[in-house]
Amino acid sequence: MSSFFSSVTELGGKVDFIQFWLILLMVFWFVACNAVMIYLMLRYRERSPDQKTSPIKGSHTLEFIWTVVPTIIVALIFLFGVGAWSEMRTMPTDEDRLEISVTGQKWSWSYKYPDGRVEASDMYVPQGKPVVLKMRSVDVLHSFFIPEFRVKEDVVPSIYTYLWFKADVPGSYQVFCTEYCGDNHSAMLGKVHVLSPEDWQKYMKNELFPVLTPVEEGEQLYVKRACVGCHSKDGSPAIGPTFQGLMGREEEMADGTMIVVDDNYLVESIKYPNRKLVKGYPAGQMPSYDGQLTDEQIENIIAFIKTLQ
Ligand code: HEC
Ligand SMILES: [Cu+2]
């Protein structure tokens, strides 16, 4: 039976166990109640107009049973439920836990590690170690959901929320945003990669992935950080201006001034989008990537933009 329940995390197995018995209980009582009801309807139907109902005096034994039995069942459901729930909501304090800061923004996830590394959309975690996520949003409500781990928590602007898991099976698991957060909500996806101890060592030493050129990394970030959701690279219109031919373009700002796009302007536009607004686009659409992307990552994105002439 163990593989029938989630086996990626121990807690997920408990959640599935409770869910399974709840459904079984509900099915049992639904069938039992309806069967008795149908039987009694037929058995005691009116057979002739002058038929009298027999007087019913009540039964203390029956009343006792139908009070005590459900109370025990409901109390058990509560005990199991509150046990799993409090385990889920109590963040582990183990010495070897890994704490990752998760940021949700329209429409991507990013992860900051204790050693300063930043990952976008894909999170890497060690197998068998507790991982605590400290989460916040820079814009609207999001919700971080890893279905296979059976954990989910809202991600809210201006406060931190927390989630934890300990994944025992290496592999890649889907992340969803489950709070409708605008146009590209359904594209706000990611993966949690659970690495074996050897792969985790390699990952920490930056040996797990091939070294990318700045342009290659920039293109990856363009997709992973969801710039692609608002900026096309082939000139087609989108929520924001196209990146095609952006470098060196002469543009009118919302306040009427003309600028020529150069490196400094691009850095500023990515870190503080509302300082210089392109004419025709509303403020507040583009999220700020200040602190979300490292300077090196911004440089690589710019290297990529330069190739789109
Ligand atoms: C939610 C939509 C959205 C996302 C996601 C987004 N942007 Fe933008 N971006 C806009 C809008 C709208 C503008 C135009 C208004 C302004 O200047 O802030 C803009 C403007 C810009 C500009 C200035 C363009 C110009 O023509 O002068 C740059 C550069 C830019 N974004 C880069 C990025 C990068 C890099 C990313 C990903 C890391 C990104 N944007 C993600 C919506 C978005
Ligand atoms: Cu979202």
Tab-separated table of C-alpha atoms and ligand atoms in Angstrom:
chain	number	residue	atom	x	y	z
A	1	MET	CA	0.000	0.000	0.000
A	2	SER	CA	2.894	2.363	0.668
A	3	SER	CA	3.516	3.208	-2.997
A	4	PHE	CA	-0.194	3.933	-3.388
A	5	PHE	CA	0.293	7.000	-1.206
A	6	SER	CA	2.741	9.781	-1.998
A	7	SER	CA	6.204	8.502	-1.260
A	8	VAL	CA	8.226	11.587	-2.178
A	9	THR	CA	7.818	13.125	1.260
A	10	GLU	CA	6.843	11.423	4.508
A	11	LEU	CA	4.305	14.136	5.216
A	12	GLY	CA	2.762	13.672	1.761
A	13	GLY	CA	2.207	10.029	2.647
A	14	LYS	CA	0.339	11.076	5.791
A	15	VAL	CA	-1.800	13.526	3.842
A	16	ASP	CA	-2.708	10.805	1.342
A	17	PHE	CA	-3.444	8.337	4.137
A	18	ILE	CA	-5.912	10.738	5.750
A	19	GLN	CA	-7.448	11.648	2.408
A	20	PHE	CA	-7.859	7.977	1.510
A	21	TRP	CA	-9.663	7.063	4.734
A	22	LEU	CA	-11.838	10.185	4.576
A	23	ILE	CA	-13.031	9.245	1.116
A	24	LEU	CA	-13.564	5.634	2.153
A	25	LEU	CA	-15.576	6.747	5.215
A	26	MET	CA	-17.680	9.111	3.138
A	27	VAL	CA	-18.417	6.467	0.535
A	28	PHE	CA	-19.305	3.941	3.244
A	29	TRP	CA	-21.710	6.256	5.074
A	30	PHE	CA	-23.254	7.522	1.863
A	31	VAL	CA	-24.022	4.009	0.680
A	32	ALA	CA	-25.097	2.772	4.132
A	33	CYS	CA	-27.448	5.702	4.843
A	34	ASN	CA	-29.065	5.581	1.435
A	35	ALA	CA	-29.473	1.830	1.501
A	36	VAL	CA	-31.257	1.975	4.867
A	37	MET	CA	-33.373	4.901	3.706
A	38	ILE	CA	-34.505	3.119	0.550
A	39	TYR	CA	-35.200	-0.069	2.461
A	40	LEU	CA	-37.349	1.746	5.052
A	41	MET	CA	-39.226	3.675	2.376
A	42	LEU	CA	-40.252	0.425	0.735
A	43	ARG	CA	-40.808	-1.558	3.923
A	44	TYR	CA	-43.061	1.012	5.617
A	45	ARG	CA	-44.771	2.537	2.592
A	46	GLU	CA	-48.528	3.214	2.947
A	47	ARG	CA	-50.337	0.070	1.873
A	48	SER	CA	-53.938	1.172	2.474
A	49	PRO	CA	-55.532	4.567	3.356
A	50	ASP	CA	-56.797	3.483	6.800
A	51	GLN	CA	-53.468	2.043	7.899
A	52	LYS	CA	-52.251	3.330	11.281
A	53	THR	CA	-48.605	3.964	12.140
A	54	SER	CA	-47.348	2.002	15.097
A	55	PRO	CA	-46.314	4.110	18.137
A	56	ILE	CA	-42.531	4.498	18.557
A	57	LYS	CA	-41.253	4.842	22.109
A	58	GLY	CA	-37.600	5.596	21.348
A	59	SER	CA	-34.520	3.630	22.328
A	60	HIS	CA	-31.763	4.821	24.630
A	61	THR	CA	-29.424	2.123	23.376
A	62	LEU	CA	-29.810	3.290	19.777
A	63	GLU	CA	-29.362	6.930	20.708
A	64	PHE	CA	-26.288	6.099	22.690
A	65	ILE	CA	-24.741	4.232	19.758
A	66	TRP	CA	-25.473	6.876	17.152
A	67	THR	CA	-23.997	9.556	19.394
A	68	VAL	CA	-20.891	7.768	20.567
A	69	VAL	CA	-19.798	6.030	17.369
A	70	PRO	CA	-19.784	9.161	15.143
A	71	THR	CA	-18.123	11.145	17.945
A	72	ILE	CA	-15.275	8.668	18.051
A	73	ILE	CA	-14.927	8.679	14.253
A	74	VAL	CA	-14.935	12.476	14.045
A	75	ALA	CA	-12.475	12.737	16.940
A	76	LEU	CA	-10.129	10.346	15.151
A	77	ILE	CA	-10.361	12.358	11.930
A	78	PHE	CA	-9.559	15.471	13.943
A	79	LEU	CA	-6.588	13.856	15.696
A	80	PHE	CA	-4.993	12.581	12.507
A	81	GLY	CA	-5.771	15.818	10.659
A	82	VAL	CA	-4.452	18.175	13.290
A	83	GLY	CA	-1.337	16.014	13.696
A	84	ALA	CA	-0.405	16.214	10.013
A	85	TRP	CA	-1.430	19.851	9.820
A	86	SER	CA	0.690	20.974	12.750
A	87	GLU	CA	3.650	19.037	11.372
A	88	MET	CA	3.134	20.835	8.077
A	89	ARG	CA	2.913	24.248	9.681
A	90	THR	CA	5.758	23.836	12.192
A	91	MET	CA	9.015	24.785	10.509
A	92	PRO	CA	11.842	22.389	11.331
A	93	THR	CA	14.748	23.811	13.285
A	94	ASP	CA	17.257	21.049	12.457
A	95	GLU	CA	20.868	22.210	12.241
A	96	ASP	CA	21.220	20.853	8.710
A	97	ARG	CA	18.101	22.456	7.266
A	98	LEU	CA	18.389	24.519	4.108
A	99	GLU	CA	16.644	27.873	4.097
A	100	ILE	CA	15.747	29.326	0.720
A	101	SER	CA	14.151	32.723	0.128
A	102	VAL	CA	11.446	32.434	-2.489
A	103	THR	CA	10.194	35.464	-4.352
A	104	GLY	CA	7.011	35.419	-6.373
A	105	GLN	CA	6.408	38.100	-8.955
A	106	LYS	CA	4.394	38.423	-12.119
A	107	TRP	CA	4.959	35.732	-13.484
A	108	SER	CA	7.914	33.764	-12.221
A	109	TRP	CA	9.519	32.319	-9.124
A	110	SER	CA	13.060	32.994	-7.957
A	111	TYR	CA	15.085	31.427	-5.186
A	112	LYS	CA	17.913	32.853	-3.143
A	113	TYR	CA	20.247	30.488	-1.261
A	114	PRO	CA	22.206	31.148	1.948
A	115	ASP	CA	25.452	31.293	-0.085
A	116	GLY	CA	24.012	34.073	-2.255
A	117	ARG	CA	23.309	32.088	-5.376
A	118	VAL	CA	20.073	32.941	-7.148
A	119	GLU	CA	18.043	30.516	-9.221
A	120	ALA	CA	15.039	31.290	-11.356
A	121	SER	CA	12.053	29.032	-11.880
A	122	ASP	CA	14.114	25.897	-11.064
A	123	MET	CA	14.929	25.185	-7.425
A	124	TYR	CA	17.620	22.659	-6.466
A	125	VAL	CA	17.470	20.933	-3.090
A	126	PRO	CA	19.318	18.052	-1.431
A	127	GLN	CA	17.583	14.721	-0.951
A	128	GLY	CA	16.590	13.850	2.618
A	129	LYS	CA	17.300	17.277	4.166
A	130	PRO	CA	14.591	19.545	5.508
A	131	VAL	CA	14.113	22.602	3.304
A	132	VAL	CA	12.412	25.709	4.665
A	133	LEU	CA	11.035	28.240	2.213
A	134	LYS	CA	10.724	31.824	3.369
A	135	MET	CA	8.445	33.389	0.816
A	136	ARG	CA	7.307	36.804	-0.230
A	137	SER	CA	5.759	38.504	-3.209
A	138	VAL	CA	6.885	41.769	-4.730
A	139	ASP	CA	3.564	42.499	-6.391
A	140	VAL	CA	0.264	40.630	-5.990
A	141	LEU	CA	-0.933	37.481	-4.236
A	142	HIS	CA	0.599	34.257	-5.500
A	143	SER	CA	0.527	30.757	-4.065
A	144	PHE	CA	3.387	28.278	-4.066
A	145	PHE	CA	2.235	24.723	-4.698
A	146	ILE	CA	4.228	21.512	-5.112
A	147	PRO	CA	1.502	18.933	-5.754
A	148	GLU	CA	3.750	15.879	-5.378
A	149	PHE	CA	4.890	17.039	-1.925
A	150	ARG	CA	1.286	17.889	-0.924
A	151	VAL	CA	2.294	21.340	0.304
A	152	LYS	CA	0.959	24.743	-0.646
A	153	GLU	CA	1.093	28.210	0.855
A	154	ASP	CA	0.061	31.702	-0.176
A	155	VAL	CA	2.782	34.162	-1.123
A	156	VAL	CA	1.799	37.622	-0.039
A	157	PRO	CA	3.214	41.103	-0.588
A	158	SER	CA	4.646	42.754	2.558
A	159	ILE	CA	4.660	39.697	4.846
A	160	TYR	CA	6.680	36.487	4.899
A	161	THR	CA	4.977	33.135	4.711
A	162	TYR	CA	6.685	29.785	5.234
A	163	LEU	CA	6.595	26.296	3.825
A	164	TRP	CA	8.774	23.277	4.403
A	165	PHE	CA	9.363	19.819	2.999
A	166	LYS	CA	11.823	16.959	3.135
A	167	ALA	CA	11.980	15.123	-0.161
A	168	ASP	CA	13.331	11.580	-0.067
A	169	VAL	CA	13.212	10.649	-3.745
A	170	PRO	CA	15.529	12.387	-6.256
A	171	GLY	CA	13.710	13.730	-9.288
A	172	SER	CA	12.034	16.802	-10.731
A	173	TYR	CA	8.710	17.971	-9.397
A	174	GLN	CA	6.300	20.533	-10.788
A	175	VAL	CA	5.650	23.877	-9.089
A	176	PHE	CA	2.452	25.794	-9.768
A	177	CYS	CA	1.157	29.195	-8.813
A	178	THR	CA	-2.355	28.526	-7.539
A	179	GLU	CA	-3.569	32.067	-6.965
A	180	TYR	CA	-4.880	33.817	-10.058
A	181	CYS	CA	-2.380	36.640	-10.476
A	182	GLY	CA	-2.972	38.127	-13.908
A	183	ASP	CA	-2.571	37.454	-17.633
A	184	ASN	CA	0.227	34.905	-17.519
A	185	HIS	CA	-0.747	33.240	-14.251
A	186	SER	CA	-0.894	29.848	-15.951
A	187	ALA	CA	2.698	30.254	-17.142
A	188	MET	CA	3.972	30.899	-13.624
A	189	LEU	CA	5.558	27.486	-13.405
A	190	GLY	CA	8.742	26.034	-11.994
A	191	LYS	CA	10.431	22.834	-10.946
A	192	VAL	CA	11.915	21.515	-7.730
A	193	HIS	CA	14.887	19.308	-8.503
A	194	VAL	CA	15.708	16.942	-5.662
A	195	LEU	CA	19.391	16.015	-5.996
A	196	SER	CA	21.177	12.969	-4.633
A	197	PRO	CA	23.976	13.794	-2.156
A	198	GLU	CA	26.626	13.444	-4.927
A	199	ASP	CA	24.744	15.719	-7.326
A	200	TRP	CA	24.127	18.178	-4.516
A	201	GLN	CA	27.868	18.389	-3.823
A	202	LYS	CA	28.471	19.022	-7.520
A	203	TYR	CA	25.732	21.613	-7.580
A	204	MET	CA	27.249	23.496	-4.636
A	205	LYS	CA	30.626	23.480	-6.415
A	206	ASN	CA	28.965	24.731	-9.632
A	207	GLU	CA	29.904	21.556	-11.451
A	208	LEU	CA	26.445	20.240	-12.194
A	209	PHE	CA	25.727	22.384	-15.225
A	210	PRO	CA	27.760	23.214	-18.308
A	211	VAL	CA	29.172	26.737	-18.321
A	212	LEU	CA	27.019	28.973	-20.497
A	213	THR	CA	28.108	31.998	-22.483
A	214	PRO	CA	26.608	35.294	-21.297
A	215	VAL	CA	24.235	35.353	-24.283
A	216	GLU	CA	23.069	31.789	-23.618
A	217	GLU	CA	22.504	32.519	-19.962
A	218	GLY	CA	20.741	35.752	-20.849
A	219	GLU	CA	18.380	33.919	-23.179
A	220	GLN	CA	17.635	31.336	-20.463
A	221	LEU	CA	16.866	34.091	-17.979
A	222	TYR	CA	14.642	35.802	-20.551
A	223	VAL	CA	12.500	32.657	-20.537
A	224	LYS	CA	12.890	31.589	-16.896
A	225	ARG	CA	12.263	35.035	-15.434
A	226	ALA	CA	9.228	35.382	-17.690
A	227	CYS	CA	10.405	38.507	-19.503
A	228	VAL	CA	9.132	36.471	-22.467
A	229	GLY	CA	5.587	36.890	-21.176
A	230	CYS	CA	5.700	40.662	-21.667
A	231	HIS	CA	8.499	41.308	-24.196
A	232	SER	CA	8.670	39.655	-27.610
A	233	LYS	CA	11.984	39.165	-29.416
A	234	ASP	CA	10.548	39.319	-32.949
A	235	GLY	CA	8.858	42.729	-32.912
A	236	SER	CA	5.366	41.462	-32.152
A	237	PRO	CA	3.380	43.584	-29.684
A	238	ALA	CA	2.936	42.394	-26.089
A	239	ILE	CA	2.353	43.863	-22.640
A	240	GLY	CA	5.752	45.616	-22.841
A	241	PRO	CA	7.882	46.920	-25.753
A	242	THR	CA	9.565	44.317	-27.968
A	243	PHE	CA	13.263	43.550	-27.385
A	244	GLN	CA	13.895	43.389	-31.125
A	245	GLY	CA	16.156	46.256	-32.113
A	246	LEU	CA	15.966	47.649	-28.567
A	247	MET	CA	19.679	48.416	-28.132
A	248	GLY	CA	20.393	51.789	-29.738
A	249	ARG	CA	16.727	52.515	-30.398
A	250	GLU	CA	15.620	56.129	-30.061
A	251	GLU	CA	12.545	56.227	-27.862
A	252	GLU	CA	10.075	58.690	-26.452
A	253	MET	CA	9.386	58.481	-22.727
A	254	ALA	CA	6.007	59.110	-21.123
A	255	ASP	CA	7.163	62.594	-20.059
A	256	GLY	CA	8.027	63.511	-23.634
A	257	THR	CA	11.851	63.318	-23.403
A	258	MET	CA	13.754	61.361	-26.040
A	259	ILE	CA	16.403	58.838	-25.065
A	260	VAL	CA	18.743	56.498	-26.911
A	261	VAL	CA	18.770	53.021	-25.407
A	262	ASP	CA	22.195	52.078	-24.013
A	263	ASP	CA	23.532	49.730	-21.309
A	264	ASN	CA	22.866	52.125	-18.447
A	265	TYR	CA	19.308	52.758	-19.545
A	266	LEU	CA	18.693	48.986	-19.786
A	267	VAL	CA	20.081	48.328	-16.293
A	268	GLU	CA	17.904	51.120	-14.917
A	269	SER	CA	14.812	49.857	-16.769
A	270	ILE	CA	15.266	46.363	-15.372
A	271	LYS	CA	15.989	47.413	-11.791
A	272	TYR	CA	13.633	50.374	-11.527
A	273	PRO	CA	11.056	50.107	-14.328
A	274	ASN	CA	9.005	53.063	-13.153
A	275	ARG	CA	11.809	55.653	-13.246
A	276	LYS	CA	11.681	56.057	-17.017
A	277	LEU	CA	8.446	54.911	-18.567
A	278	VAL	CA	8.242	54.205	-22.262
A	279	LYS	CA	5.495	56.315	-23.831
A	280	GLY	CA	2.252	54.421	-24.285
A	281	TYR	CA	2.811	51.923	-21.461
A	282	PRO	CA	1.276	52.205	-17.993
A	283	ALA	CA	3.392	52.400	-14.829
A	284	GLY	CA	3.438	49.484	-12.424
A	285	GLN	CA	3.130	46.760	-15.061
A	286	MET	CA	6.710	45.610	-15.012
A	287	PRO	CA	7.957	44.289	-11.669
A	288	SER	CA	11.249	45.615	-10.316
A	289	TYR	CA	14.122	43.162	-10.578
A	290	ASP	CA	16.267	45.080	-8.118
A	291	GLY	CA	17.659	42.404	-5.784
A	292	GLN	CA	15.909	39.716	-7.841
A	293	LEU	CA	18.585	39.411	-10.487
A	294	THR	CA	22.279	39.692	-9.735
A	295	ASP	CA	24.286	42.339	-11.618
A	296	GLU	CA	25.870	39.543	-13.595
A	297	GLN	CA	22.508	38.149	-14.608
A	298	ILE	CA	21.333	41.580	-15.734
A	299	GLU	CA	24.525	41.933	-17.766
A	300	ASN	CA	23.826	38.605	-19.453
A	301	ILE	CA	20.255	39.554	-20.274
A	302	ILE	CA	21.571	42.746	-21.856
A	303	ALA	CA	24.099	40.706	-23.851
A	304	PHE	CA	21.174	38.662	-25.125
A	305	ILE	CA	19.079	41.749	-25.948
A	306	LYS	CA	22.020	43.077	-27.988
A	307	THR	CA	21.820	40.038	-30.259
A	308	LEU	CA	18.218	40.843	-31.210
A	309	GLN	CA	18.909	43.401	-33.886
B	1	HEC	C1	4.486	41.896	-16.302
B	1	HEC	C2	5.047	42.305	-17.571
B	1	HEC	C3	6.549	42.500	-17.650
B	1	HEC	C4	7.552	41.624	-17.298
B	1	HEC	C5	7.423	40.240	-16.657
B	1	HEC	C6	8.775	42.259	-17.683
B	1	HEC	N1	8.537	43.488	-18.222
B	1	HEC	FE1	9.909	44.768	-18.933
B	1	HEC	N2	8.457	46.156	-19.336
B	1	HEC	C7	7.101	45.946	-19.186
B	1	HEC	C8	6.393	47.150	-19.573
B	1	HEC	C9	4.882	47.322	-19.540
B	1	HEC	C10	7.378	48.090	-19.975
B	1	HEC	C11	7.136	49.512	-20.476
B	1	HEC	C12	6.974	50.473	-19.331
B	1	HEC	C13	8.265	50.757	-18.653
B	1	HEC	O1	9.154	51.363	-19.248
B	1	HEC	O2	8.439	50.351	-17.479
B	1	HEC	C14	8.667	47.417	-19.816
B	1	HEC	C15	9.882	47.990	-20.138
B	1	HEC	C16	11.095	47.321	-20.147
B	1	HEC	C17	12.313	47.855	-20.685
B	1	HEC	C18	12.469	49.172	-21.368
B	1	HEC	C19	12.058	48.925	-22.791
B	1	HEC	C20	12.154	50.128	-23.712
B	1	HEC	O3	11.603	50.007	-24.827
B	1	HEC	O4	12.744	51.131	-23.343
B	1	HEC	C21	13.277	46.883	-20.521
B	1	HEC	C22	14.727	46.950	-20.929
B	1	HEC	C23	12.640	45.752	-19.888
B	1	HEC	N3	11.302	46.063	-19.687
B	1	HEC	C24	13.296	44.600	-19.554
B	1	HEC	C25	12.689	43.516	-18.943
B	1	HEC	C26	13.390	42.313	-18.555
B	1	HEC	C27	14.868	42.034	-18.780
B	1	HEC	C28	12.475	41.487	-17.975
B	1	HEC	C29	12.715	40.112	-17.364
B	1	HEC	C30	13.799	39.980	-16.425
B	1	HEC	C31	11.192	42.181	-18.005
B	1	HEC	N4	11.356	43.388	-18.602
B	1	HEC	C32	10.014	41.660	-17.504
B	1	HEC	C33	6.506	44.790	-18.725
B	1	HEC	C34	7.186	43.674	-18.235
B	2	CU	CU	1.176	33.883	-9.432
